[in-house]
Tab-separated table of C-alpha atoms in Angstrom:
chain	number	residue	atom	x	y	z
A	1	MET	CA	185.453	125.561	125.767
A	2	ALA	CA	183.162	126.064	122.768
A	3	SER	CA	181.764	122.997	121.029
A	4	LYS	CA	183.180	122.167	117.619
A	5	THR	CA	180.815	123.020	114.779
A	6	TYR	CA	180.296	120.886	111.695
A	7	ASN	CA	179.614	122.157	108.198
A	8	VAL	CA	176.670	120.478	106.492
A	9	GLY	CA	175.921	120.223	102.783
A	10	VAL	CA	172.483	119.259	101.460
A	11	ILE	CA	171.892	117.500	98.138
A	12	GLY	CA	168.505	118.454	96.744
A	13	TYR	CA	166.162	121.362	97.371
A	14	GLY	CA	162.718	119.816	97.240
A	15	MET	CA	160.169	119.296	99.990
A	16	SER	CA	162.346	116.881	101.941
A	17	ALA	CA	165.195	119.391	102.181
A	18	LYS	CA	163.030	122.453	102.812
A	19	VAL	CA	160.525	120.931	105.252
A	20	PHE	CA	162.389	118.199	107.119
A	21	HIS	CA	166.137	118.671	106.949
A	22	ILE	CA	167.154	122.307	106.650
A	23	PRO	CA	164.903	123.407	109.562
A	24	LEU	CA	166.476	120.705	111.741
A	25	ILE	CA	170.007	121.574	110.636
A	26	LEU	CA	169.335	125.196	111.566
A	27	ARG	CA	168.073	124.110	115.010
A	28	THR	CA	171.099	121.886	115.757
A	29	PRO	CA	173.598	124.094	117.649
A	30	THR	CA	176.753	122.353	116.394
A	31	PHE	CA	175.648	122.186	112.733
A	32	THR	CA	176.070	124.966	110.168
A	33	LEU	CA	174.221	124.936	106.850
A	34	SER	CA	177.201	125.473	104.570
A	35	ALA	CA	176.195	124.315	101.081
A	36	ILE	CA	173.198	123.218	99.004
A	37	VAL	CA	172.957	121.446	95.659
A	38	GLN	CA	170.108	122.833	93.543
A	39	ARG	CA	170.308	121.935	89.882
A	40	THR	CA	167.560	124.165	88.474
A	41	PRO	CA	166.700	127.176	90.635
A	42	LYS	CA	163.669	129.261	89.678
A	43	PRO	CA	162.717	132.830	90.613
A	44	ASN	CA	160.242	131.558	93.202
A	45	ASP	CA	162.334	128.544	94.202
A	46	SER	CA	165.915	129.585	94.856
A	47	ALA	CA	168.200	128.134	97.515
A	48	ALA	CA	170.541	131.109	96.996
A	49	LYS	CA	167.787	133.585	97.884
A	50	ASP	CA	166.491	131.529	100.796
A	51	HIS	CA	169.944	130.827	102.279
A	52	PRO	CA	172.342	133.567	101.153
A	53	SER	CA	175.133	132.461	103.498
A	54	ALA	CA	175.313	128.956	101.973
A	55	LYS	CA	177.349	128.022	98.917
A	56	ILE	CA	175.154	126.840	96.077
A	57	TYR	CA	176.300	124.065	93.762
A	58	SER	CA	174.627	122.726	90.640
A	59	SER	CA	176.039	119.199	90.982
A	60	ALA	CA	176.611	116.690	93.749
A	61	THR	CA	180.136	116.066	92.434
A	62	ASP	CA	181.128	119.624	93.345
A	63	LEU	CA	179.656	119.157	96.810
A	64	PHE	CA	181.656	115.979	97.442
A	65	ALA	CA	184.820	117.882	96.506
A	66	ASP	CA	184.172	120.641	99.055
A	67	SER	CA	186.864	120.056	101.680
A	68	ASN	CA	185.078	122.315	104.183
A	69	LEU	CA	182.130	119.971	104.556
A	70	ASP	CA	181.920	117.439	107.376
A	71	ILE	CA	178.416	116.051	106.772
A	72	ILE	CA	176.305	115.520	103.661
A	73	VAL	CA	172.519	115.202	103.813
A	74	ILE	CA	170.965	113.334	100.865
A	75	THR	CA	167.354	114.326	100.133
A	76	THR	CA	167.102	113.238	96.498
A	77	THR	CA	165.064	110.351	95.060
A	78	PRO	CA	165.870	106.873	96.414
A	79	ASP	CA	167.413	105.626	93.162
A	80	THR	CA	170.294	108.086	93.788
A	81	HIS	CA	170.888	107.190	97.432
A	82	PHE	CA	173.410	104.393	96.928
A	83	SER	CA	175.752	106.266	94.572
A	84	PHE	CA	175.527	109.535	96.517
A	85	THR	CA	176.080	107.879	99.906
A	86	LYS	CA	179.018	105.892	98.549
A	87	SER	CA	180.610	108.992	97.042
A	88	ALA	CA	180.085	110.997	100.231
A	89	LEU	CA	181.659	108.338	102.436
A	90	GLU	CA	184.604	107.926	100.101
A	91	ALA	CA	185.048	111.718	100.125
A	92	GLY	CA	185.438	111.549	103.906
A	93	LYS	CA	182.003	112.866	104.898
A	94	HIS	CA	179.460	111.615	107.407
A	95	VAL	CA	176.027	111.050	105.859
A	96	ILE	CA	172.373	111.511	106.707
A	97	VAL	CA	170.253	109.900	104.000
A	98	GLU	CA	166.500	110.098	103.515
A	99	LYS	CA	164.397	106.999	103.748
A	100	PRO	CA	164.121	104.605	102.013
A	101	PHE	CA	167.832	104.091	102.593
A	102	VAL	CA	168.659	102.340	99.295
A	103	PRO	CA	166.780	99.984	96.936
A	104	SER	CA	168.192	96.731	98.367
A	105	SER	CA	169.615	95.190	101.521
A	106	SER	CA	172.725	94.120	99.589
A	107	GLN	CA	173.415	97.747	98.659
A	108	ALA	CA	172.843	98.703	102.289
A	109	GLN	CA	175.453	96.175	103.385
A	110	GLN	CA	177.943	97.529	100.846
A	111	LEU	CA	177.533	101.001	102.312
A	112	ILE	CA	177.871	99.648	105.856
A	113	ASP	CA	181.182	98.070	104.836
A	114	ILE	CA	182.392	101.350	103.285
A	115	SER	CA	181.301	103.246	106.396
A	116	GLN	CA	183.350	100.933	108.572
A	117	SER	CA	186.425	101.137	106.330
A	118	THR	CA	186.321	104.942	106.085
A	119	GLY	CA	185.325	105.566	109.693
A	120	LYS	CA	182.466	107.806	108.540
A	121	LEU	CA	178.953	107.412	109.924
A	122	ILE	CA	175.605	106.857	108.212
A	123	CYS	CA	172.249	107.820	109.709
A	124	VAL	CA	168.972	107.032	107.930
A	125	TYR	CA	166.179	109.577	108.318
A	126	GLN	CA	163.455	107.366	109.827
A	127	ASN	CA	161.900	110.377	111.513
A	128	ARG	CA	158.639	108.663	112.490
A	129	ARG	CA	160.453	106.895	115.312
A	130	TRP	CA	159.905	110.292	116.977
A	131	ASP	CA	156.182	110.588	116.253
A	132	ALA	CA	154.616	111.470	119.601
A	133	ASP	CA	151.957	108.750	119.287
A	134	PHE	CA	154.579	106.098	118.503
A	135	LEU	CA	156.591	107.137	121.556
A	136	THR	CA	153.348	106.871	123.532
A	137	VAL	CA	152.815	103.325	122.250
A	138	ARG	CA	156.383	102.403	123.222
A	139	LYS	CA	155.832	103.789	126.721
A	140	LEU	CA	152.534	101.927	127.200
A	141	ILE	CA	154.188	98.677	126.149
A	142	SER	CA	157.331	99.219	128.244
A	143	GLU	CA	155.232	100.039	131.310
A	144	ASP	CA	153.143	96.884	130.799
A	145	LYS	CA	149.918	98.894	130.607
A	146	ILE	CA	148.347	96.492	128.121
A	147	GLY	CA	150.250	93.357	129.091
A	148	ARG	CA	151.902	91.047	126.601
A	149	VAL	CA	151.169	92.340	123.103
A	150	VAL	CA	149.279	89.790	121.014
A	151	GLU	CA	148.341	91.979	118.026
A	152	PHE	CA	149.846	95.222	116.772
A	153	GLU	CA	148.337	97.126	113.848
A	154	THR	CA	150.055	100.144	112.309
A	155	HIS	CA	148.156	101.971	109.559
A	156	PHE	CA	148.842	104.711	107.033
A	157	ASP	CA	145.524	104.710	105.166
A	158	ARG	CA	144.366	107.675	103.085
A	159	TYR	CA	142.030	108.661	100.301
A	160	LYS	CA	144.235	109.543	97.339
A	161	ALA	CA	142.454	108.584	94.128
A	162	VAL	CA	145.148	110.046	91.847
A	163	LYS	CA	148.646	108.570	91.670
A	164	PRO	CA	151.336	111.095	92.694
A	165	GLU	CA	153.666	112.313	89.952
A	166	THR	CA	156.719	111.921	92.188
A	167	TRP	CA	159.107	109.053	92.851
A	168	LYS	CA	156.429	107.654	95.158
A	169	GLY	CA	154.234	107.027	92.135
A	170	THR	CA	156.659	106.873	89.216
A	171	LEU	CA	159.703	104.909	90.383
A	172	GLY	CA	159.279	101.133	90.283
A	173	MET	CA	160.010	98.909	93.268
A	174	GLU	CA	163.395	97.924	91.808
A	175	GLN	CA	164.381	101.569	92.327
A	176	ALA	CA	162.811	101.758	95.810
A	177	GLY	CA	159.695	103.515	94.565
A	178	GLY	CA	156.052	102.973	95.416
A	179	VAL	CA	154.053	102.594	98.578
A	180	VAL	CA	156.041	99.779	100.203
A	181	TYR	CA	159.216	101.901	100.179
A	182	ASP	CA	157.464	105.195	100.904
A	183	LEU	CA	154.936	104.558	103.664
A	184	GLY	CA	155.811	100.904	104.254
A	185	THR	CA	159.335	101.833	105.293
A	186	HIS	CA	157.986	103.979	108.139
A	187	LEU	CA	155.470	101.390	109.326
A	188	ILE	CA	157.850	98.433	109.151
A	189	ASP	CA	160.599	100.428	110.847
A	190	GLN	CA	158.298	101.148	113.797
A	191	ALA	CA	157.430	97.447	114.101
A	192	TYR	CA	161.134	96.592	113.876
A	193	VAL	CA	161.961	99.048	116.683
A	194	LEU	CA	159.371	97.400	118.933
A	195	PHE	CA	159.783	93.734	118.065
A	196	GLY	CA	162.882	93.187	115.905
A	197	LEU	CA	163.122	90.948	112.846
A	198	PRO	CA	160.037	88.743	112.345
A	199	LYS	CA	160.210	85.029	111.676
A	200	SER	CA	157.794	85.204	108.755
A	201	VAL	CA	156.435	87.792	106.347
A	202	THR	CA	153.152	87.376	104.470
A	203	ALA	CA	152.075	90.131	102.101
A	204	VAL	CA	149.357	91.156	99.676
A	205	PHE	CA	150.058	94.037	97.277
A	206	GLU	CA	147.096	95.567	95.448
A	207	ASN	CA	146.228	98.375	93.053
A	208	GLN	CA	143.180	99.808	94.802
A	209	ARG	CA	142.883	102.678	92.334
A	210	ASP	CA	142.300	100.143	89.563
A	211	ASP	CA	143.865	102.628	87.146
A	212	GLY	CA	145.671	100.095	84.980
A	213	GLY	CA	148.984	100.734	86.683
A	214	GLU	CA	151.379	97.858	87.173
A	215	GLU	CA	152.775	99.048	90.498
A	216	PRO	CA	150.725	98.370	93.653
A	217	ASP	CA	149.426	101.409	95.506
A	218	SER	CA	148.289	99.591	98.661
A	219	ILE	CA	149.823	96.959	100.916
A	220	THR	CA	148.849	94.607	103.711
A	221	ILE	CA	151.781	92.851	105.375
A	222	LEU	CA	151.640	90.393	108.264
A	223	LEU	CA	154.775	89.992	110.369
A	224	GLY	CA	154.845	86.800	112.425
A	225	TYR	CA	157.066	86.511	115.492
A	226	GLY	CA	156.202	83.001	116.632
A	227	ALA	CA	154.223	81.434	119.462
A	228	GLY	CA	153.425	83.809	122.315
A	229	LYS	CA	154.675	86.788	120.318
A	230	PRO	CA	152.726	89.533	118.511
A	231	LEU	CA	151.123	89.288	115.109
A	232	VAL	CA	151.897	92.606	113.414
A	233	THR	CA	149.740	94.059	110.643
A	234	VAL	CA	151.278	96.771	108.461
A	235	LYS	CA	148.667	98.420	106.263
A	236	ALA	CA	148.641	101.319	103.798
A	237	GLY	CA	145.700	101.960	101.482
A	238	VAL	CA	144.707	104.803	99.178
A	239	MET	CA	140.940	104.333	98.899
A	240	CYS	CA	139.986	104.750	102.537
A	241	VAL	CA	137.135	107.248	102.911
A	242	GLU	CA	137.044	108.140	106.606
A	243	THR	CA	136.726	111.267	108.708
A	244	GLU	CA	139.249	109.757	111.135
A	245	GLN	CA	141.932	107.408	109.841
A	246	LEU	CA	143.075	104.613	112.146
A	247	ARG	CA	146.750	104.870	113.093
A	248	TYR	CA	147.357	102.219	115.784
A	249	TRP	CA	145.405	99.380	117.305
A	250	VAL	CA	147.393	97.458	119.895
A	251	ARG	CA	145.878	94.537	121.774
A	252	GLY	CA	147.414	92.826	124.773
A	253	THR	CA	146.628	90.431	127.582
A	254	LYS	CA	145.679	93.288	129.949
A	255	GLY	CA	144.139	95.834	127.630
A	256	SER	CA	144.227	97.644	124.300
A	257	TYR	CA	145.163	100.998	122.819
A	258	LYS	CA	143.574	102.601	119.774
A	259	LYS	CA	144.698	105.844	118.140
A	260	PHE	CA	143.419	107.770	115.130
A	261	HIS	CA	145.124	110.580	113.154
A	262	LEU	CA	148.729	111.155	112.119
A	263	ASP	CA	151.421	112.885	114.124
A	264	VAL	CA	151.222	116.654	113.581
A	265	GLN	CA	154.911	117.481	113.077
A	266	GLU	CA	154.966	117.186	109.282
A	267	ASP	CA	152.024	119.557	108.866
A	268	GLN	CA	153.516	121.963	111.391
A	269	LEU	CA	156.864	122.009	109.581
A	270	LYS	CA	155.077	122.652	106.280
A	271	ALA	CA	153.294	125.575	107.953
A	272	GLY	CA	156.605	127.073	109.083
A	273	MET	CA	156.708	125.961	112.717
A	274	MET	CA	159.994	124.698	114.108
A	275	PRO	CA	161.062	122.367	116.901
A	276	GLY	CA	161.219	124.436	120.069
A	277	ASP	CA	158.230	126.576	119.108
A	278	LYS	CA	155.369	126.493	121.602
A	279	GLY	CA	153.005	123.654	120.739
A	280	PHE	CA	155.308	121.985	118.228
A	281	GLY	CA	154.577	118.258	118.071
A	282	VAL	CA	151.606	118.547	120.442
A	283	GLU	CA	148.290	117.038	119.353
A	284	SER	CA	145.026	118.411	120.662
A	285	GLU	CA	143.359	116.344	123.375
A	286	GLU	CA	140.397	115.414	121.158
A	287	ARG	CA	142.876	113.517	118.962
A	288	ALA	CA	144.187	111.483	121.895
A	289	GLY	CA	144.165	107.702	121.868
A	290	THR	CA	141.955	105.449	123.958
A	291	LEU	CA	143.350	103.000	126.499
A	292	VAL	CA	141.087	100.147	127.601
A	293	VAL	CA	142.106	97.995	130.580
A	294	LEU	CA	140.397	95.399	132.707
A	295	GLU	CA	139.079	96.571	136.073
A	296	ASP	CA	137.320	93.969	138.198
A	297	GLY	CA	137.119	91.787	135.125
A	298	LYS	CA	135.399	94.446	132.998
A	299	PRO	CA	136.882	96.647	130.255
A	300	LYS	CA	137.199	100.311	131.201
A	301	ALA	CA	138.174	103.011	128.702
A	302	SER	CA	140.085	106.210	129.371
A	303	VAL	CA	141.733	108.943	127.335
A	304	SER	CA	145.445	108.277	126.806
A	305	LYS	CA	147.109	111.550	125.865
A	306	ASN	CA	150.396	111.498	123.985
A	307	ILE	CA	153.524	111.863	126.044
A	308	GLU	CA	155.450	115.136	125.746
A	309	PRO	CA	156.908	115.099	122.216
A	310	GLU	CA	160.632	114.672	121.742
A	311	THR	CA	160.199	115.852	118.107
A	312	TYR	CA	162.153	115.027	114.966
A	313	ALA	CA	164.953	117.274	116.209
A	314	LYS	CA	166.018	114.318	118.397
A	315	LEU	CA	167.337	112.515	115.334
A	316	TYR	CA	169.635	115.404	114.458
A	317	GLU	CA	170.647	115.876	118.087
A	318	GLY	CA	171.612	112.224	118.274
A	319	PHE	CA	173.631	112.359	115.073
A	320	ALA	CA	175.403	115.484	116.313
A	321	LYS	CA	176.535	113.506	119.377
A	322	ALA	CA	177.655	110.642	117.153
A	323	VAL	CA	179.888	112.775	114.902
A	324	ALA	CA	181.221	114.687	117.912
A	325	GLY	CA	182.822	111.506	119.223
A	326	GLY	CA	180.041	109.181	120.302
A	327	GLY	CA	180.543	107.034	117.220
A	328	GLU	CA	178.291	104.342	115.811
A	329	LYS	CA	176.591	103.555	119.117
A	330	GLU	CA	175.150	107.110	119.224
A	331	VAL	CA	173.771	107.068	115.665
A	332	PRO	CA	169.999	107.341	116.195
A	333	VAL	CA	169.002	105.254	113.129
A	334	LYS	CA	171.801	102.922	112.163
A	335	ALA	CA	172.382	101.738	108.610
A	336	SER	CA	172.272	98.135	109.869
A	337	GLU	CA	168.730	98.737	111.161
A	338	ALA	CA	167.655	100.221	107.831
A	339	ARG	CA	169.211	97.185	106.113
A	340	ASP	CA	167.052	94.879	108.245
A	341	VAL	CA	163.930	96.858	107.332
A	342	LEU	CA	164.870	96.394	103.669
A	343	ARG	CA	165.179	92.654	104.290
A	344	ILE	CA	161.591	92.663	105.566
A	345	ILE	CA	160.447	94.639	102.513
A	346	GLU	CA	162.219	92.217	100.199
A	347	ALA	CA	160.530	89.291	101.947
A	348	ALA	CA	157.173	91.080	101.563
A	349	ARG	CA	157.761	91.563	97.842
A	350	GLU	CA	158.639	87.892	97.445
A	351	SER	CA	155.603	86.835	99.456
A	352	ALA	CA	153.255	89.052	97.431
A	353	LYS	CA	154.616	87.522	94.235
A	354	SER	CA	154.620	83.881	95.356
A	355	GLY	CA	151.563	83.866	97.607
A	356	LYS	CA	153.638	82.196	100.345
A	357	SER	CA	155.082	83.283	103.682
A	358	VAL	CA	158.773	84.174	103.511
A	359	SER	CA	161.506	84.439	106.138
A	360	PRO	CA	163.447	87.731	105.950
């Protein structure tokens, strides 16, 4: 018996849709790209030309009214996420929504309540849970290779001296803009996956560019989990001049793990590669992390290659199982988890403003 297929509509036709979502929709066997909202097509940027079999709408309202659609993917700016997700759920559609989920944890809870009342599912696109190096870190910790974790650092440092003219640089924090919602969401989500909600959040927000802007462009956030538990450092800076940017530094009672460089999947998707292509998600060995463990009381280092990548396609595969009958338990990134990450961000914002540690 053939599997049921689900028609998917995408709101937005920017980089998020073109690079991250549409390629994954096309690689999910039970999903069909059925419709796209593109408000202002151009001769060299036309969803209709790129995807001639899909219906093209100029407004999200028309998409919500399409009775043929089962799933709506929201790739627009974060200030639209709440209203679009709410409308999609109330129109009887399942939803995949880009990160950051919504501007506030209270809005997240409202959508969770609507999801439960309508019976429609929400998945938040926290794709970096499937970074190969993060999965490697999870495996090292689960296999007790470095012992009890005492410190965990997760970095997204770069040299970007000019503020981006996108929502990441133009939307204020009240609208889920800026570095803490862009990069911070990924970093905090990874810490949350490993360790859960912290007991305390202490944050410093800075403008490293010193360009007169009011919004911070760099963050340092400490997540405290209590006695005998890890101290987590979440760090994103824009004035870091390095040939190799630090990604992870994990220290434990038996050893440590240090990794430089970002996961390669985003760059590969931008270059036109797809999940399933040979080499997709695979980092070269010279980019591998270093594992240091004690042998006969002395530290010994070895190369720690990434595990075989599961790739970002796993998120879509998981959501396909959820809508096919697996329900909420199969949703790969639950709205309740994204709500908790927003609680941590809100505590960080409060801490940065007050200069005090805050409980999320």
